[in-house]
């Protein structure tokens, strides 16, 4: 008899190779159950071994990076995870981590719930977006990346000045900077001095 671990691993491989049912489709109950198990396994990989530290902001940052990197390793699953709830044990474990870290910074329970949704929605949507980009053929991905240099830089500053002012600086990866910094909005009332700069 096949073990649950083997079944989940096989389902994950099939999703990554052939794709899964989209968020708007109507999957069968069996397929939906298998997809939820795969998504829960990806969550397990992200949080296994993770220990919250005394600094709540560093805890959220590390958790966001773990989720992001694990999702990028399973790009098709990441896109499904951004639109679904698994109702499974590892998802429940992950949900406990964010509000508990925020309460250690004296957030009220109602505030912690709201900030949790902002935090996890941004983490999942950002990793799903980058997963979609990385799933493109290399030539297509590079063409889109080069558009900033080859197309928008040539636009007239008189008519399209914002394009030139807001293009990414050379050598900087905006998505990594955003991922590193995005727990900051969860701070709400916290002082700006509580936000030390840390590299990824």
Coordinates of C-alpha atoms in Angstrom, one line a residue, residues 6-186:
X6 CA 4.9 8.8 -1.4
X7 CA 1.5 9.8 -2.7
X8 CA 2.1 13.5 -1.8
X9 CA 5.5 13.4 -3.4
X10 CA 4.2 11.9 -6.6
X11 CA 1.3 14.4 -6.7
X12 CA 3.8 17.3 -6.3
X13 CA 6.0 16.0 -9.1
X14 CA 2.9 15.7 -11.4
X15 CA 1.8 19.2 -10.6
X16 CA 5.2 20.7 -11.3
X17 CA 5.5 18.7 -14.5
X18 CA 2.0 19.1 -15.9
X19 CA 0.3 21.8 -13.9
X20 CA -2.6 21.7 -11.5
X21 CA -6.1 22.8 -11.6
X22 CA -6.4 26.6 -11.6
X23 CA -8.1 28.6 -8.9
X24 CA -11.2 29.2 -11.0
X25 CA -11.6 25.6 -12.1
X26 CA -13.9 23.0 -10.6
X27 CA -11.7 20.1 -9.6
X28 CA -12.9 16.7 -8.5
X29 CA -12.9 16.0 -4.8
X30 CA -10.0 13.6 -5.1
X31 CA -7.9 16.0 -7.1
X32 CA -8.7 18.9 -4.7
X33 CA -7.7 16.7 -1.7
X34 CA -4.4 15.7 -3.4
X35 CA -3.6 19.3 -4.2
X36 CA -4.3 20.4 -0.6
X37 CA -1.9 17.7 0.6
X38 CA 0.8 18.9 -1.8
X39 CA 0.3 22.5 -0.7
X40 CA 0.5 21.5 3.0
X41 CA 3.7 19.6 2.3
X42 CA 5.2 22.8 0.8
X43 CA 4.2 24.7 4.0
X44 CA 5.8 22.0 6.1
X45 CA 9.1 22.4 4.2
X46 CA 9.0 26.1 4.8
X47 CA 8.4 26.0 8.5
X48 CA 10.1 22.8 9.7
X49 CA 13.0 23.7 11.9
X50 CA 11.9 27.4 12.2
X51 CA 12.1 28.8 15.7
X52 CA 10.8 32.3 16.5
X53 CA 13.4 34.5 18.0
X54 CA 13.2 37.3 20.6
X55 CA 13.0 40.0 17.8
X56 CA 9.4 39.8 16.4
X57 CA 10.3 41.7 13.2
X58 CA 13.3 39.5 12.5
X59 CA 11.0 36.5 13.1
X60 CA 8.5 37.7 10.5
X61 CA 11.3 38.5 8.0
X62 CA 12.8 35.1 8.4
X63 CA 9.5 33.4 8.0
X64 CA 8.7 35.4 4.9
X65 CA 12.0 34.5 3.3
X66 CA 11.5 30.8 4.1
X67 CA 8.0 30.8 2.5
X68 CA 9.3 32.7 -0.5
X69 CA 12.2 30.4 -1.2
X70 CA 10.3 27.2 -0.7
X71 CA 7.5 28.4 -3.0
X72 CA 10.1 29.3 -5.7
X73 CA 11.4 25.8 -5.5
X74 CA 7.8 24.6 -6.3
X75 CA 6.5 27.3 -8.7
X76 CA 3.3 25.7 -9.9
X77 CA 2.3 24.7 -6.3
X78 CA 3.1 28.3 -5.2
X79 CA 0.6 29.7 -7.7
X80 CA -2.1 27.3 -6.4
X81 CA -1.3 28.1 -2.8
X82 CA -1.8 31.9 -3.3
X83 CA -5.5 31.2 -4.0
X84 CA -6.4 28.3 -1.7
X85 CA -6.7 27.2 1.9
X86 CA -5.6 23.7 2.7
X87 CA -7.4 23.2 6.1
X88 CA -4.5 20.9 7.0
X89 CA -2.1 20.6 10.0
X90 CA 1.0 22.4 8.6
X91 CA -1.1 25.4 7.5
X92 CA -2.5 25.6 11.0
X93 CA 1.1 25.5 12.4
X94 CA 2.1 28.3 10.1
X95 CA -0.9 30.5 11.0
X96 CA 0.1 30.3 14.7
X97 CA 3.5 31.7 14.0
X98 CA 2.7 35.2 12.7
X99 CA 0.1 36.4 15.3
X100 CA 2.2 35.0 18.2
X101 CA 5.2 36.9 17.0
X102 CA 3.1 40.1 16.7
X103 CA 1.7 39.7 20.2
X104 CA 5.2 39.5 21.6
X105 CA 5.4 43.1 20.4
X106 CA 2.3 44.0 22.3
X107 CA -0.1 44.2 19.4
X108 CA -3.7 43.8 20.3
X109 CA -5.4 40.6 19.2
X110 CA -7.6 42.3 16.6
X111 CA -4.6 44.2 15.2
X112 CA -2.6 41.0 15.0
X113 CA -5.3 39.3 13.0
X114 CA -5.4 42.1 10.4
X115 CA -1.7 42.3 10.1
X116 CA -1.5 38.6 9.7
X117 CA -3.6 38.7 6.6
X118 CA -1.6 41.6 5.2
X119 CA 1.6 39.7 5.9
X120 CA 0.7 36.3 4.5
X121 CA -1.2 37.7 1.5
X122 CA 1.8 39.7 0.4
X123 CA 4.2 36.9 1.0
X124 CA 2.1 34.3 -1.0
X125 CA 1.2 36.7 -3.8
X126 CA 4.8 37.9 -4.2
X127 CA 6.2 34.4 -4.3
X128 CA 3.5 33.3 -6.7
X129 CA 4.3 36.2 -9.0
X130 CA 8.0 35.5 -9.0
X131 CA 7.3 31.8 -9.5
X132 CA 5.3 32.6 -12.6
X133 CA 8.2 34.7 -13.9
X134 CA 10.7 32.0 -13.2
X135 CA 8.5 29.4 -15.0
X136 CA 8.8 31.3 -18.3
X137 CA 11.4 30.2 -20.9
X138 CA 14.7 32.0 -20.2
X139 CA 14.6 34.0 -23.4
X140 CA 11.1 35.3 -22.6
X141 CA 12.1 36.1 -19.0
X142 CA 15.2 38.0 -20.2
X143 CA 13.2 40.0 -22.8
X144 CA 10.8 41.2 -20.1
X145 CA 13.7 42.1 -17.8
X146 CA 15.5 44.0 -20.5
X147 CA 12.4 46.1 -21.3
X148 CA 13.4 48.6 -18.6
X149 CA 16.6 49.3 -20.4
X150 CA 15.7 48.8 -24.0
X151 CA 12.2 50.3 -24.1
X152 CA 11.3 52.5 -21.2
X153 CA 14.7 54.2 -20.9
X154 CA 14.2 55.6 -24.4
X155 CA 10.9 57.3 -23.7
X156 CA 10.9 61.1 -23.7
X157 CA 11.2 62.5 -20.2
X158 CA 8.8 65.3 -21.3
X159 CA 5.9 62.9 -21.8
X160 CA 6.9 59.8 -19.8
X161 CA 9.1 61.1 -17.0
X162 CA 7.8 58.7 -14.4
X163 CA 9.0 55.7 -16.3
X164 CA 12.6 57.0 -16.2
X165 CA 12.5 58.2 -12.6
X166 CA 11.2 54.8 -11.3
X167 CA 13.2 52.3 -13.3
X168 CA 15.2 49.9 -11.1
X169 CA 18.7 51.1 -10.2
X170 CA 21.5 49.0 -11.8
X171 CA 22.5 46.0 -9.8
X172 CA 19.4 46.1 -7.5
X173 CA 16.7 43.5 -7.4
X174 CA 13.5 45.3 -6.3
X175 CA 11.6 42.1 -5.4
X176 CA 14.3 41.0 -3.0
X177 CA 14.4 44.4 -1.3
X178 CA 10.6 44.4 -1.0
X179 CA 10.6 40.9 0.4
X180 CA 13.2 41.9 2.9
X181 CA 11.4 45.0 4.0
X182 CA 7.8 44.0 3.8
X183 CA 7.2 43.0 7.4
X184 CA 7.7 46.7 8.3
X185 CA 4.1 47.7 7.4
X186 CA 3.0 45.1 10.0

